mmCIF file of C-alpha atoms and ligand atoms in Angstrom:
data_model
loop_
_atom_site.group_PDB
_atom_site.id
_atom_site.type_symbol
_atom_site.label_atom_id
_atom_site.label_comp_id
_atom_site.label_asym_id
_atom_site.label_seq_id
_atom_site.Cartn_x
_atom_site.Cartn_y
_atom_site.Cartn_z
ATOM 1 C CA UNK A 83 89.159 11.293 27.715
ATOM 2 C CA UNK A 84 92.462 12.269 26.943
ATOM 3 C CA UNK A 85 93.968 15.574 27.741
ATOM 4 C CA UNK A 86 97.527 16.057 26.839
ATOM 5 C CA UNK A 87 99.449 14.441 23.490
ATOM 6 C CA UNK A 88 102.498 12.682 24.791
ATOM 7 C CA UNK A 89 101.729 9.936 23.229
ATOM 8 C CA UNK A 90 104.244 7.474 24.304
ATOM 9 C CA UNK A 91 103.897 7.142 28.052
ATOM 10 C CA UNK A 92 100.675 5.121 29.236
ATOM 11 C CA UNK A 93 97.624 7.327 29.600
ATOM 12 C CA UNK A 94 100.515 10.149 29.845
ATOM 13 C CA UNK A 95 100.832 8.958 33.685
ATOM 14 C CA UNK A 96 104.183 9.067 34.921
ATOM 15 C CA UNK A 97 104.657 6.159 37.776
ATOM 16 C CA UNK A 98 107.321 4.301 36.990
ATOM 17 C CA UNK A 99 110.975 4.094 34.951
ATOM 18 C CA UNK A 100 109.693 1.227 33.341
ATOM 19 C CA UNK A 101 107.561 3.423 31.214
ATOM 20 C CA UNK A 102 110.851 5.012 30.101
ATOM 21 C CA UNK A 103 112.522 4.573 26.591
ATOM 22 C CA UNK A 104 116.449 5.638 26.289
ATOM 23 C CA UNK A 105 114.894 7.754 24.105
ATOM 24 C CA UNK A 106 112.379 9.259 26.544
ATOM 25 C CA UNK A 107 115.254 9.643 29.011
ATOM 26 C CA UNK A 108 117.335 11.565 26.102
ATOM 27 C CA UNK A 109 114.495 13.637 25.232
ATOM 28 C CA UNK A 110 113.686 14.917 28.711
ATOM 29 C CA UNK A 111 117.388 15.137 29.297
ATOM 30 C CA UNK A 112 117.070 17.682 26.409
ATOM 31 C CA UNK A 113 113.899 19.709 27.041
ATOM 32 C CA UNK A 114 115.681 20.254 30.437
ATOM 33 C CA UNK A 115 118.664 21.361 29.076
ATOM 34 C CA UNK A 116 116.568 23.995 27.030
ATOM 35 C CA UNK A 117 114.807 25.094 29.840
ATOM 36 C CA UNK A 118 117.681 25.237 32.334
ATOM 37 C CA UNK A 119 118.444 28.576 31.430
ATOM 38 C CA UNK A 120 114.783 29.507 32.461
ATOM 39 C CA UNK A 121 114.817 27.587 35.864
ATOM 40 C CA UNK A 122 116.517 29.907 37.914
ATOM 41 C CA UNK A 123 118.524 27.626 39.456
ATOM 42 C CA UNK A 124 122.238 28.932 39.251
ATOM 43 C CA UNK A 125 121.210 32.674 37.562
ATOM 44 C CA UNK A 126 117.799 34.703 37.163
ATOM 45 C CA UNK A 127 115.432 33.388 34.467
ATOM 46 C CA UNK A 128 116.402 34.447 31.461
ATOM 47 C CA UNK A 129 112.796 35.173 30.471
ATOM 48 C CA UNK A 130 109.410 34.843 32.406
ATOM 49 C CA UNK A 131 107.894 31.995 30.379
ATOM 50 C CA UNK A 132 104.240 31.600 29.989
ATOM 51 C CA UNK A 133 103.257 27.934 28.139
ATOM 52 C CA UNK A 134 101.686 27.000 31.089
ATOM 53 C CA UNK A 135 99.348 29.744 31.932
ATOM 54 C CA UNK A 136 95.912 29.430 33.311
ATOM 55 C CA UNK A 137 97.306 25.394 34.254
ATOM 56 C CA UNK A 138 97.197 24.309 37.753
ATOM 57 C CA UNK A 139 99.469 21.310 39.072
ATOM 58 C CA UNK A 140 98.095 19.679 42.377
ATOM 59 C CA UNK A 141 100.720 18.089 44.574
ATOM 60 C CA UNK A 142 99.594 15.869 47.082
ATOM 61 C CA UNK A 143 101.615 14.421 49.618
ATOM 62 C CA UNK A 144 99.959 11.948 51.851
ATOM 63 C CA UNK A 145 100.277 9.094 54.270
ATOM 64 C CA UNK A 146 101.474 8.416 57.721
ATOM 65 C CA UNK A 147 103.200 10.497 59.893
ATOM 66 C CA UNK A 148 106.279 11.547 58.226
ATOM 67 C CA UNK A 149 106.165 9.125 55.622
ATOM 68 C CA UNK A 150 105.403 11.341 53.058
ATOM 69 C CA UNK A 151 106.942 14.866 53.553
ATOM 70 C CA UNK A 152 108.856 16.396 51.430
ATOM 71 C CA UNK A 153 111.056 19.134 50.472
ATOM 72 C CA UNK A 154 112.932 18.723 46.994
ATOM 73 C CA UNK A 155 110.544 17.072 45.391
ATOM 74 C CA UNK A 156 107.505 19.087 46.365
ATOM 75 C CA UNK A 157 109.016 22.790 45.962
ATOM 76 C CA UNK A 158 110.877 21.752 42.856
ATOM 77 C CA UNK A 159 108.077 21.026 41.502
ATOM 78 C CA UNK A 160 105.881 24.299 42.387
ATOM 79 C CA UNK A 161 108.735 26.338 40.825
ATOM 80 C CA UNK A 162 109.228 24.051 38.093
ATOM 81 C CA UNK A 163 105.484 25.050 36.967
ATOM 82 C CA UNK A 164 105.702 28.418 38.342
ATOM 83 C CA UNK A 165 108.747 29.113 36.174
ATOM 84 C CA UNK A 166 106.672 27.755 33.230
ATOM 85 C CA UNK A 167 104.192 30.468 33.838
ATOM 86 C CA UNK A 168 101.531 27.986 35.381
ATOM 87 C CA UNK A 169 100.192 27.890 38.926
ATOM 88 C CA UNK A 170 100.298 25.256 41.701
ATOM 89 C CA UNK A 171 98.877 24.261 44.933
ATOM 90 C CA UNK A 172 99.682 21.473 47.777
ATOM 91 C CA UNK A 173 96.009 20.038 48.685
ATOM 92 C CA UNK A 174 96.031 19.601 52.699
ATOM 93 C CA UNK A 175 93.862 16.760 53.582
ATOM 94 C CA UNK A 176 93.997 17.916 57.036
ATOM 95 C CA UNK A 177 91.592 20.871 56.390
ATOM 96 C CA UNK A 178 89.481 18.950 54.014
ATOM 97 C CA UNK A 179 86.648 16.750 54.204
ATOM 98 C CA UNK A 180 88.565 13.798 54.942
ATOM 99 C CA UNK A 181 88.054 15.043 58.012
ATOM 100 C CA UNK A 182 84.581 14.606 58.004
ATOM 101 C CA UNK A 183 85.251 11.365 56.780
ATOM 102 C CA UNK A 184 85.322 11.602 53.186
ATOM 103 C CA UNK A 185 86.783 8.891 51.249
ATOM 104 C CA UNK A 186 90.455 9.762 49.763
ATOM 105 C CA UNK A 187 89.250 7.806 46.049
ATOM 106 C CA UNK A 188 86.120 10.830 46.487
ATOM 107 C CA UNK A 189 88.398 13.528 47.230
ATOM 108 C CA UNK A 190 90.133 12.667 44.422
ATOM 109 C CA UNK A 191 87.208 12.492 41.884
ATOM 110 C CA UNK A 192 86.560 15.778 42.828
ATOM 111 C CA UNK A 193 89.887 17.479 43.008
ATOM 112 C CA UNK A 194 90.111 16.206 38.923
ATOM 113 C CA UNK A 195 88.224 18.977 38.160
ATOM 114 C CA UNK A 196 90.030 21.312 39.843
ATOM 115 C CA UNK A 197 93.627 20.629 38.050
ATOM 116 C CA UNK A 198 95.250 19.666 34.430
ATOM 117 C CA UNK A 199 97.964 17.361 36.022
ATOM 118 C CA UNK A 200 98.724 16.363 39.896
ATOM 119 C CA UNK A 201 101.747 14.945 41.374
ATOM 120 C CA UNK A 202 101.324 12.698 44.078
ATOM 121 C CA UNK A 203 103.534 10.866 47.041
ATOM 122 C CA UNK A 204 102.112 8.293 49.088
ATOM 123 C CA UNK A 205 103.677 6.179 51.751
ATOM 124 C CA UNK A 206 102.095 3.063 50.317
ATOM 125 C CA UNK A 207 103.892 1.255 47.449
ATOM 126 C CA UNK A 208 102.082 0.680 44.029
ATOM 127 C CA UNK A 209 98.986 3.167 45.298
ATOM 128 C CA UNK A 210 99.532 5.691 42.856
ATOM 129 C CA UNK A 211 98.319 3.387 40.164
ATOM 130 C CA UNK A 212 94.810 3.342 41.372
ATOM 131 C CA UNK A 213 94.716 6.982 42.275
ATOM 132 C CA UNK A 214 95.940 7.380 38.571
ATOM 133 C CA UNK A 215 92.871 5.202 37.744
ATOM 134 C CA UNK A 216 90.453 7.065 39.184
ATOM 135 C CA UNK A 217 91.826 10.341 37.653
ATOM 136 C CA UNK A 218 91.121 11.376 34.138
ATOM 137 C CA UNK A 219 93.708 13.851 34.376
ATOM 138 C CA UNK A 220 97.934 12.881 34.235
ATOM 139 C CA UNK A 221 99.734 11.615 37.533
ATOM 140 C CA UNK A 222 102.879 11.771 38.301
ATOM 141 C CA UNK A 223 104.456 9.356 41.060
ATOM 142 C CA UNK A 224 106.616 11.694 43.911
ATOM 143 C CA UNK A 225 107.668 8.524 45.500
ATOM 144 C CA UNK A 226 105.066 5.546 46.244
ATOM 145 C CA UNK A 227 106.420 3.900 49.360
ATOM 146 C CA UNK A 228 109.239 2.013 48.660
ATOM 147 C CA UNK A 229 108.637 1.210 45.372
ATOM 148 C CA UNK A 230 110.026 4.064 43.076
ATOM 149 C CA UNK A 231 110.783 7.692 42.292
ATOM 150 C CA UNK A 232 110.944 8.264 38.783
ATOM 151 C CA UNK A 233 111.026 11.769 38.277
ATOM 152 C CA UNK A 234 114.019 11.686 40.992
ATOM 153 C CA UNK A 235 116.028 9.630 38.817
ATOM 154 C CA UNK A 236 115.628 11.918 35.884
ATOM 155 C CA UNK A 237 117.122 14.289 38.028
ATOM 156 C CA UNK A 238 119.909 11.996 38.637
ATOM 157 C CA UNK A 239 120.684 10.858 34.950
ATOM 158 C CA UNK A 240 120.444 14.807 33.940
ATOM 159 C CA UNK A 241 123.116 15.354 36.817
ATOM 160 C CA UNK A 242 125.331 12.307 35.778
ATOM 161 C CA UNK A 243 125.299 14.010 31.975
ATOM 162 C CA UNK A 244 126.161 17.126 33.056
ATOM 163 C CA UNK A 245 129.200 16.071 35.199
ATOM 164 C CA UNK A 246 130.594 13.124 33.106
ATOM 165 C CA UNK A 247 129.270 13.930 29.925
ATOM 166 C CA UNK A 248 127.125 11.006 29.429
ATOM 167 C CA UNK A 249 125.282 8.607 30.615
ATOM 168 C CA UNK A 250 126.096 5.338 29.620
ATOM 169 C CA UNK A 251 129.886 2.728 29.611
ATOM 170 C CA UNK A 252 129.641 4.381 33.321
ATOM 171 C CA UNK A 253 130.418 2.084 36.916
ATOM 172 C CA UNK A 254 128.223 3.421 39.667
ATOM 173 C CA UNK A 255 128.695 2.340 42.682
ATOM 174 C CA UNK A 256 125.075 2.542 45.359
ATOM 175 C CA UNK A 257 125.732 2.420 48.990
ATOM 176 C CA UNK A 258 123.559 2.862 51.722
ATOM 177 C CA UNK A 259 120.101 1.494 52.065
ATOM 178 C CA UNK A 260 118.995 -0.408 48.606
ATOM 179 C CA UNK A 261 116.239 -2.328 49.866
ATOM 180 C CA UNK A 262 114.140 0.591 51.231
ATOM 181 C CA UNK A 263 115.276 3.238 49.121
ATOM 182 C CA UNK A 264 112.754 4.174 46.157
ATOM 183 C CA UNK A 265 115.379 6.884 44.859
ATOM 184 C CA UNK A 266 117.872 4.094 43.918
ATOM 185 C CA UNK A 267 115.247 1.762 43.029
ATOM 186 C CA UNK A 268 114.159 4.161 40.166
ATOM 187 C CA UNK A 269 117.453 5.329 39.242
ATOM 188 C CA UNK A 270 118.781 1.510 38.875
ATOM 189 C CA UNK A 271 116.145 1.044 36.478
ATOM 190 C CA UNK A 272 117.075 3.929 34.583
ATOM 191 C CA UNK A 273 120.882 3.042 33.968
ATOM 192 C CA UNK A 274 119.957 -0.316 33.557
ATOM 193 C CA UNK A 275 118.867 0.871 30.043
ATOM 194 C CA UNK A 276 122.345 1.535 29.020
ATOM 195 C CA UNK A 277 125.440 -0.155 29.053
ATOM 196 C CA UNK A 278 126.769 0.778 32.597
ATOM 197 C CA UNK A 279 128.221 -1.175 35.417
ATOM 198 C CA UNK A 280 126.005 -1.316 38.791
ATOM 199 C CA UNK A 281 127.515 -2.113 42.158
ATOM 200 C CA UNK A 282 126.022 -1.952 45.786
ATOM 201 C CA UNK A 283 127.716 -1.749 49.142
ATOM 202 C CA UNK A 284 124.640 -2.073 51.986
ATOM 203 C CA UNK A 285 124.313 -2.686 55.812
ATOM 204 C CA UNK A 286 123.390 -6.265 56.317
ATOM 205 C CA UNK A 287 119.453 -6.527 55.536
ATOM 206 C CA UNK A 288 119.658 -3.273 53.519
ATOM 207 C CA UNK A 289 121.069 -4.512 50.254
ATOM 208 C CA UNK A 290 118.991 -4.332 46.679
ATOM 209 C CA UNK A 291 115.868 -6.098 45.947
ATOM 210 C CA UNK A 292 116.184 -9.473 44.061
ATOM 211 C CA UNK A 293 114.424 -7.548 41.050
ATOM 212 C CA UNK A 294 116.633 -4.916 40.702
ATOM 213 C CA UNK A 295 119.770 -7.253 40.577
ATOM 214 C CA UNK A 296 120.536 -9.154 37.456
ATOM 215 C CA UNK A 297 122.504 -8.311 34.742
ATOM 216 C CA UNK A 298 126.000 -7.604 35.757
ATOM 217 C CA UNK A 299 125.170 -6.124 38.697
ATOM 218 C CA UNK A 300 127.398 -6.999 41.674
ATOM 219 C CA UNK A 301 127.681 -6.650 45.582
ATOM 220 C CA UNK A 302 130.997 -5.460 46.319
ATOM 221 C CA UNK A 303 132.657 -3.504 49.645
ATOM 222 C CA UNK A 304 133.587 -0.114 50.453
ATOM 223 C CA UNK A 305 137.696 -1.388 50.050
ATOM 224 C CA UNK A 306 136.722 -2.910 46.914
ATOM 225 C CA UNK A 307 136.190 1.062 45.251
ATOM 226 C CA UNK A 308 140.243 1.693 44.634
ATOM 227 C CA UNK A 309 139.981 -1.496 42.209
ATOM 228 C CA UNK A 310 136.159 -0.668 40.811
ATOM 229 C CA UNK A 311 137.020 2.991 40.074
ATOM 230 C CA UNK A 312 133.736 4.378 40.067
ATOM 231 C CA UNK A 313 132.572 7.351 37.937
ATOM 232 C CA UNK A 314 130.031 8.035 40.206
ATOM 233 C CA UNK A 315 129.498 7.130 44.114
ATOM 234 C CA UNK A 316 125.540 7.375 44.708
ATOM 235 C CA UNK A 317 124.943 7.495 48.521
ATOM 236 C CA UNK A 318 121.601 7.118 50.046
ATOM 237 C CA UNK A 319 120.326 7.307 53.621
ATOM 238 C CA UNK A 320 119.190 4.562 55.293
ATOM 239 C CA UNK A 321 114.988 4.999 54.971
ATOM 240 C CA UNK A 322 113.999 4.916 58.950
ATOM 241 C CA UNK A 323 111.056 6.783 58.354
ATOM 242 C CA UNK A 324 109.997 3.883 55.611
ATOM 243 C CA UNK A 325 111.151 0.507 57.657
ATOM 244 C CA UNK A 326 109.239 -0.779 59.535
ATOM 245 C CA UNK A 327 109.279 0.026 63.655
ATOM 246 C CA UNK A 328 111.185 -2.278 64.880
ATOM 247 C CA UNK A 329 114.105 -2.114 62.261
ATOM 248 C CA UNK A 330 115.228 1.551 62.777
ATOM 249 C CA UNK A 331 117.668 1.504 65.578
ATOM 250 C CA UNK A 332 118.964 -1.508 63.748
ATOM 251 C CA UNK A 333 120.972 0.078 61.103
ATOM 252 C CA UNK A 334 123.640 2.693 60.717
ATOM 253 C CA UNK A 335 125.877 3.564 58.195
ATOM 254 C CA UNK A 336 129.246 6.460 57.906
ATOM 255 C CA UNK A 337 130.597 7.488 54.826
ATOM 256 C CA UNK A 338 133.879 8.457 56.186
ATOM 257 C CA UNK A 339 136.250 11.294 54.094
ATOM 258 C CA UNK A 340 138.647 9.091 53.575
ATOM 259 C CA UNK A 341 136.738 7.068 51.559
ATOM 260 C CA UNK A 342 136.652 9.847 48.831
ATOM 261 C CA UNK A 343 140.137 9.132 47.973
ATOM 262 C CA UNK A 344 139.707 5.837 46.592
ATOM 263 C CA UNK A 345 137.473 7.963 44.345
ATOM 264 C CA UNK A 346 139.202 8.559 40.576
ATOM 265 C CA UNK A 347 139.536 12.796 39.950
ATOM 266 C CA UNK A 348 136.540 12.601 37.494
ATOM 267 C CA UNK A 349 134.154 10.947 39.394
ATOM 268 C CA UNK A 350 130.933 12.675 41.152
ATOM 269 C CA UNK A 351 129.561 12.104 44.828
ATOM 270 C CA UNK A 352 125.255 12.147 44.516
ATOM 271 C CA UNK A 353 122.574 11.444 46.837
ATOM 272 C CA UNK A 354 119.117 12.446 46.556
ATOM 273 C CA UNK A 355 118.693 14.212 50.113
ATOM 274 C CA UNK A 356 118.314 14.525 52.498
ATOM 275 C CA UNK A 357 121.101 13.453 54.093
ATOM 276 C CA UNK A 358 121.448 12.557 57.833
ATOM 277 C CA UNK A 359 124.256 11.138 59.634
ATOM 278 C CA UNK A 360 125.611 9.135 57.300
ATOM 279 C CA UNK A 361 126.834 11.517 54.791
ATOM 280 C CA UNK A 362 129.089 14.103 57.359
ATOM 281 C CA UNK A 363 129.337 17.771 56.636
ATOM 282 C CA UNK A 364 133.519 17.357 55.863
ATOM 283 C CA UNK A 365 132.238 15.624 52.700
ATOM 284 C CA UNK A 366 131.171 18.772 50.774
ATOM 285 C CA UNK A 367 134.858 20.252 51.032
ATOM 286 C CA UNK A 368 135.209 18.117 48.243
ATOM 287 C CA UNK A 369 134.512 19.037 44.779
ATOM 288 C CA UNK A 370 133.586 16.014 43.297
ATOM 289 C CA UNK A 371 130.505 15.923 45.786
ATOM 290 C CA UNK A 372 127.517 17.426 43.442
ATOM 291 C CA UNK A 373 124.317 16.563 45.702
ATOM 292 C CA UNK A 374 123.269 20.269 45.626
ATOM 293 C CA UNK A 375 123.491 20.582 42.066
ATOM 294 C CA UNK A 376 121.811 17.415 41.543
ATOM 295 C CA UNK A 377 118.982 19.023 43.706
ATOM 296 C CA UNK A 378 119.004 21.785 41.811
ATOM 297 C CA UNK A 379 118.538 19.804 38.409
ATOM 298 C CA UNK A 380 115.259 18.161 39.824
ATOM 299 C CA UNK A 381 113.719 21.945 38.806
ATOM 300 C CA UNK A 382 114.723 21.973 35.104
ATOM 301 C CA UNK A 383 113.966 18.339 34.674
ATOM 302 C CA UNK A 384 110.538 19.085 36.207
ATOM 303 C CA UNK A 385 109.609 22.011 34.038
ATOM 304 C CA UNK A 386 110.590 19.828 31.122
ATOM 305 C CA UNK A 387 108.610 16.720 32.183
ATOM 306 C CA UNK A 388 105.143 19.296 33.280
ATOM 307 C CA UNK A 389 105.293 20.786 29.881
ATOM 308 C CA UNK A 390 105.398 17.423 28.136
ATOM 309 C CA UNK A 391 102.871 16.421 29.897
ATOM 310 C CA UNK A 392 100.485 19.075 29.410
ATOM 311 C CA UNK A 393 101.430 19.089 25.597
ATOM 312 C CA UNK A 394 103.864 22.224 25.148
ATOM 313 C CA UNK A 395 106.740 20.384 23.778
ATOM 314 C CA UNK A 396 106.556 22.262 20.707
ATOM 315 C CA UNK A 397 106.830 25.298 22.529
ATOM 316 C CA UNK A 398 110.116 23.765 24.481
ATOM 317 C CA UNK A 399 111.992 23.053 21.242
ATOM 318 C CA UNK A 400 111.098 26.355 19.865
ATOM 319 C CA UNK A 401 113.292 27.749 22.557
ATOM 320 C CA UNK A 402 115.860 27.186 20.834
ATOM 321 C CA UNK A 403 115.450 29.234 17.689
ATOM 322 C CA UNK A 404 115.684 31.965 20.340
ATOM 323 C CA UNK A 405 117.811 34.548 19.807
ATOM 324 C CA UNK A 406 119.147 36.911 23.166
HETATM 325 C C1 LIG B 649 114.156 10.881 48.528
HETATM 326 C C2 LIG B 649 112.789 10.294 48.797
HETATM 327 O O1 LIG B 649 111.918 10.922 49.378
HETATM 328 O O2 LIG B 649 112.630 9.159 48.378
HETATM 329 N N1 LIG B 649 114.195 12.262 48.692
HETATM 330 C C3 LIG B 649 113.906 13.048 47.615
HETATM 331 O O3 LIG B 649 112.824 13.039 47.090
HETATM 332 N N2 LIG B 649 114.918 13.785 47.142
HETATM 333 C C4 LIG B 649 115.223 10.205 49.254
HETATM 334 C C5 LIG B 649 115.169 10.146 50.749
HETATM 335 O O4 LIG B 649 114.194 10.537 51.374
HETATM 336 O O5 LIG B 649 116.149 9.677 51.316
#
């Protein structure tokens, strides 16, 4: 049974970039610009919207210890389909029947009555396409493991148009953990789809998976940035919490200030928080450093990608006949 009418994605679940057209990426890029005004995120909603009504999103955020919290992803998303006039709730497996021993594939066929769409993390890489198996209702992947992030790298191609003014004929440079980070791991896929240069500067071990290279994608050194001129530097933390034991002391990483200079005037800092020691405080003095607008974009992108989902496109686009 099918219950929304985005047609294009696979059984309307959202689990990987690979599902992703250029022109899916330009249309949610869109919707979200439509609905940014009604986000809230840098002034009060222009107007209390209401295509969601009566629709519940479940987020569920499971695994090991801390391998699945969240902050971004999970709160964006409850005020992504709060400001859409729909309601949401975080299921806690902790006060459920799991407890009692209940099986987490039961759980689930139960909880798909009880919501139109659920967005799910797990700590364990590629899980969320059997959870979306067992559900009749649409999935979205908040981070599987180490595998991928998609809806994070929405975010991060909405944030790359909005600073630079597109998003392709770009070089972005990665640095930081590639090989356990599912936020660059998604968002390499999704610039991979348009003409744009890819470069990664890692810790020894930490550089990108042998899948995600290709192309003209290239290893290069912090020194090497002055020559590469990079429109955008994406930094990401080095993933302790998703190594395994013995590797986390291993690995450390700085970005020191004065690497900003070999950064051109246009160009824009990211990273997909949170950030820990390697991305110091004297870095935001900078203006070219956007990582808490690009957190702030994850809410608009959201709204857009929940109301595709449950089938109010029409209702986006209509928007913009709007007259204030
Ligand atoms: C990322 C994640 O959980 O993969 N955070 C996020 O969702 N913004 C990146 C990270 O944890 O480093």
């Amino acid at each position: 049974m099918s219950y929304v009418t985005l047609g294009r994605w696979d059984k309307n679940d959202l689990l990987s970039m690979d599902q992703f057209s250029k022109y899916d990426i330009g249309m949610i890029q869109q919707y979200a610009k439509i609905l940014e005004p009604y986000s809230g995120i840098f002034h009060a909603p222009r107007e209390n919207l209401d295509f969601c009504r009566g629709r519940i999103m479940k987020g569920i955020f499971r695994g090991e210890s801390n391998t699945s919290v969240s902050t971004r992803t999970r709160e964006s998303f409850k005020t992504a389909m709060t400001r859409l006039g729909g309601e949401s709730d975080i299921f806690d497996e902790k006060t459920s029947s799991m407890e009692k021993g209940e099986s987490f594939e039961d759980t689930l066929r139960y909880l798909d009555a009880c919501a139109d769409i659920f967005v799910i993390r797990d700590s364990v890489s590629g899980s969320l396409e059997e959870y979306a198996s067992i559900l009749k209702r649409p999935v979205i992947n908040a981070g599987d493991g180490i595998n991928e992030h998609p809806t994070q790298a929405l975010q991060d191609m909405y944030t790359m148009l909005e600073f630079l003014g597109r998003i392709s004929n770009l070089s972005i440079v990665f640095v930081g953990d590639l090989r356990y980070g599912r936020a660059v791991h998604s968002l390499v896929k999704a610039v991979r789809k348009f003409p744009n240069k890819i470069y990664g500067v890692s810790p020894p071990e930490l550089g990108m998976p042998e899948e995600l290279r290709g192309g003209d994608y290239r290893d290069i050194n912090l020194s090497d940035l002055a020559d590469i001129r990079p429109d955008v530097l994406y930094a990401a933390r080095i993933q302790k919490n998703l190594m395994p034991q013995e590797e986390r002391e291993r690995h450390s990483y700085r970005l020191e200030p004065k690497i900003l200079e070999m950064l051109p005037k246009h160009s824009i800092v990211m990273h997909p928080l949170p950030r820990t020691d390697e991305f110091p405080d004297e870095l935001l003095r900078d203006e070219r450093v956007k990582i808490f607008e690009q957190a702030y974009f994850g809410i608009p992108v959201r709204m857009a990608l929940l109301a595709t989902m449950l089938g109010y496109d029409e209702k986006v686009v209509s928007l913009q006949d709007r007259r204030y």
